[in-house]
Amino acid sequence: QAVNIGVGTFAVVPAHATVGEDEVLPLERPVFKLSRTLRKFYKLKCAKAKIPDETPSVQLDFEQIAEYIHFRGEIVEQCIHETLLFFAGALRDGKEVEFTFR
């Protein structure tokens, strides 16, 4: 499934890699598709991110994240919103942004 976080949608999509001469290795590739509103507002040109149409999309579940990392839901939600504000400010100022996930 895909997760909509307001500024865009994250998903993991099926892909494959060719290994050796005739061997194909199935894998999954993370994809982020920036929302159309942000692309237009900031006049951004983005690489085409393909998330299959049949992929169900859900909203980010702050309470589930909070339970997993042992923080209160309000703190998780506030941290995510502050990160998104930082991201929007960097876009506004034309800065490069790189997020690293484990």
PDB file of C-alpha atoms in Angstrom:
ATOM      1  CA  GLN A   1       0.000   0.000   0.000  1.00  0.00           C
ATOM      2  CA  ALA A   2       0.993   3.638  -0.433  1.00  0.00           C
ATOM      3  CA  VAL A   3       1.060   6.205   2.383  1.00  0.00           C
ATOM      4  CA  ASN A   4      -0.082   9.766   1.744  1.00  0.00           C
ATOM      5  CA  ILE A   5       1.680  12.303   3.990  1.00  0.00           C
ATOM      6  CA  GLY A   6       0.129  15.449   2.553  1.00  0.00           C
ATOM      7  CA  VAL A   7       3.125  16.642   0.530  1.00  0.00           C
ATOM      8  CA  GLY A   8       3.228  13.431  -1.462  1.00  0.00           C
ATOM      9  CA  THR A   9       2.875   9.689  -1.423  1.00  0.00           C
ATOM     10  CA  PHE A  10       5.380   6.998  -0.451  1.00  0.00           C
ATOM     11  CA  ALA A  11       5.106   3.470  -1.807  1.00  0.00           C
ATOM     12  CA  VAL A  12       7.221   0.410  -2.362  1.00  0.00           C
ATOM     13  CA  VAL A  13       6.740  -0.886  -5.900  1.00  0.00           C
ATOM     14  CA  PRO A  14       7.795  -4.157  -7.516  1.00  0.00           C
ATOM     15  CA  ALA A  15      10.835  -3.964  -9.764  1.00  0.00           C
ATOM     16  CA  HIS A  16      13.543  -6.250 -11.083  1.00  0.00           C
ATOM     17  CA  ALA A  17      17.264  -6.163 -11.727  1.00  0.00           C
ATOM     18  CA  THR A  18      19.163  -8.082 -14.352  1.00  0.00           C
ATOM     19  CA  VAL A  19      22.016 -10.027 -12.789  1.00  0.00           C
ATOM     20  CA  GLY A  20      24.576 -11.756 -14.928  1.00  0.00           C
ATOM     21  CA  GLU A  21      23.598 -12.639 -18.468  1.00  0.00           C
ATOM     22  CA  ASP A  22      20.067 -14.042 -18.155  1.00  0.00           C
ATOM     23  CA  GLU A  23      19.181 -13.928 -14.469  1.00  0.00           C
ATOM     24  CA  VAL A  24      16.460 -11.550 -13.246  1.00  0.00           C
ATOM     25  CA  LEU A  25      16.255 -10.703  -9.560  1.00  0.00           C
ATOM     26  CA  PRO A  26      12.852  -9.507  -8.273  1.00  0.00           C
ATOM     27  CA  LEU A  27      13.030  -6.645  -5.788  1.00  0.00           C
ATOM     28  CA  GLU A  28      11.038  -3.785  -4.355  1.00  0.00           C
ATOM     29  CA  ARG A  29      11.888  -0.126  -4.949  1.00  0.00           C
ATOM     30  CA  PRO A  30      10.837   2.783  -2.701  1.00  0.00           C
ATOM     31  CA  VAL A  31       9.096   5.599  -4.578  1.00  0.00           C
ATOM     32  CA  PHE A  32       8.067   9.095  -3.487  1.00  0.00           C
ATOM     33  CA  LYS A  33       5.628  11.024  -5.636  1.00  0.00           C
ATOM     34  CA  LEU A  34       5.451  14.725  -4.744  1.00  0.00           C
ATOM     35  CA  SER A  35       1.905  16.141  -4.697  1.00  0.00           C
ATOM     36  CA  ARG A  36       0.726  17.983  -7.794  1.00  0.00           C
ATOM     37  CA  THR A  37      -0.129  21.042  -5.666  1.00  0.00           C
ATOM     38  CA  LEU A  38       3.458  21.406  -4.408  1.00  0.00           C
ATOM     39  CA  ARG A  39       4.924  20.783  -7.851  1.00  0.00           C
ATOM     40  CA  LYS A  40       2.782  23.574  -9.319  1.00  0.00           C
ATOM     41  CA  PHE A  41       3.185  25.989  -6.394  1.00  0.00           C
ATOM     42  CA  TYR A  42       6.998  25.739  -6.382  1.00  0.00           C
ATOM     43  CA  LYS A  43       7.217  25.245 -10.185  1.00  0.00           C
ATOM     44  CA  LEU A  44       9.200  22.044  -9.697  1.00  0.00           C
ATOM     45  CA  LYS A  45      10.246  19.613 -12.377  1.00  0.00           C
ATOM     46  CA  CYS A  46      10.267  16.102 -10.917  1.00  0.00           C
ATOM     47  CA  ALA A  47      11.250  12.749 -12.305  1.00  0.00           C
ATOM     48  CA  LYS A  48       8.156  10.743 -13.137  1.00  0.00           C
ATOM     49  CA  ALA A  49       7.424   8.553 -10.129  1.00  0.00           C
ATOM     50  CA  LYS A  50       5.193   5.633 -11.031  1.00  0.00           C
ATOM     51  CA  ILE A  51       2.948   4.144  -8.375  1.00  0.00           C
ATOM     52  CA  PRO A  52       0.600   1.564  -9.914  1.00  0.00           C
ATOM     53  CA  ASP A  53      -3.041   2.713  -9.991  1.00  0.00           C
ATOM     54  CA  GLU A  54      -4.196  -0.418  -8.182  1.00  0.00           C
ATOM     55  CA  THR A  55      -1.999   0.407  -5.151  1.00  0.00           C
ATOM     56  CA  PRO A  56      -4.298   1.362  -2.250  1.00  0.00           C
ATOM     57  CA  SER A  57      -3.388   4.655  -0.552  1.00  0.00           C
ATOM     58  CA  VAL A  58      -3.866   5.391   3.157  1.00  0.00           C
ATOM     59  CA  GLN A  59      -3.193   8.385   5.390  1.00  0.00           C
ATOM     60  CA  LEU A  60      -0.208   8.297   7.739  1.00  0.00           C
ATOM     61  CA  ASP A  61      -1.183   6.645  11.041  1.00  0.00           C
ATOM     62  CA  PHE A  62       0.519   8.684  13.788  1.00  0.00           C
ATOM     63  CA  GLU A  63      -0.805   6.467  16.573  1.00  0.00           C
ATOM     64  CA  GLN A  64       0.601   3.305  14.977  1.00  0.00           C
ATOM     65  CA  ILE A  65       4.014   4.963  14.591  1.00  0.00           C
ATOM     66  CA  ALA A  66       3.853   6.226  18.179  1.00  0.00           C
ATOM     67  CA  GLU A  67       3.093   2.754  19.477  1.00  0.00           C
ATOM     68  CA  TYR A  68       5.983   1.270  17.506  1.00  0.00           C
ATOM     69  CA  ILE A  69       8.595   3.807  18.672  1.00  0.00           C
ATOM     70  CA  HIS A  70       7.153   4.328  22.189  1.00  0.00           C
ATOM     71  CA  PHE A  71       6.324   8.046  21.924  1.00  0.00           C
ATOM     72  CA  ARG A  72       3.017   9.830  22.376  1.00  0.00           C
ATOM     73  CA  GLY A  73       1.007  10.258  19.181  1.00  0.00           C
ATOM     74  CA  GLU A  74       0.970  14.057  19.527  1.00  0.00           C
ATOM     75  CA  ILE A  75       4.785  14.156  19.614  1.00  0.00           C
ATOM     76  CA  VAL A  76       5.060  11.957  16.520  1.00  0.00           C
ATOM     77  CA  GLU A  77       2.542  14.100  14.644  1.00  0.00           C
ATOM     78  CA  GLN A  78       4.302  17.328  15.645  1.00  0.00           C
ATOM     79  CA  CYS A  79       7.725  15.971  14.588  1.00  0.00           C
ATOM     80  CA  ILE A  80       6.389  14.924  11.206  1.00  0.00           C
ATOM     81  CA  HIS A  81       4.683  18.294  10.664  1.00  0.00           C
ATOM     82  CA  GLU A  82       7.870  20.167  11.598  1.00  0.00           C
ATOM     83  CA  THR A  83       9.854  18.009   9.174  1.00  0.00           C
ATOM     84  CA  LEU A  84       7.345  18.806   6.409  1.00  0.00           C
ATOM     85  CA  LEU A  85       7.585  22.530   7.205  1.00  0.00           C
ATOM     86  CA  PHE A  86      11.387  22.292   6.964  1.00  0.00           C
ATOM     87  CA  PHE A  87      11.003  20.490   3.618  1.00  0.00           C
ATOM     88  CA  ALA A  88       8.622  23.182   2.307  1.00  0.00           C
ATOM     89  CA  GLY A  89      11.001  25.949   3.438  1.00  0.00           C
ATOM     90  CA  ALA A  90      13.917  24.279   1.675  1.00  0.00           C
ATOM     91  CA  LEU A  91      11.837  24.007  -1.507  1.00  0.00           C
ATOM     92  CA  ARG A  92      10.854  27.662  -1.210  1.00  0.00           C
ATOM     93  CA  ASP A  93      14.495  28.697  -0.866  1.00  0.00           C
ATOM     94  CA  GLY A  94      15.660  26.463  -3.741  1.00  0.00           C
ATOM     95  CA  LYS A  95      17.846  24.299  -1.481  1.00  0.00           C
ATOM     96  CA  GLU A  96      18.648  20.665  -2.108  1.00  0.00           C
ATOM     97  CA  VAL A  97      17.018  18.285   0.357  1.00  0.00           C
ATOM     98  CA  GLU A  98      18.016  14.719   1.086  1.00  0.00           C
ATOM     99  CA  PHE A  99      16.150  12.434   3.460  1.00  0.00           C
ATOM    100  CA  THR A 100      17.757   9.196   4.647  1.00  0.00           C
ATOM    101  CA  PHE A 101      15.626   6.366   6.006  1.00  0.00           C
ATOM    102  CA  ARG A 102      16.733   3.177   7.730  1.00  0.00           C
TER     103      ARG A 102
END
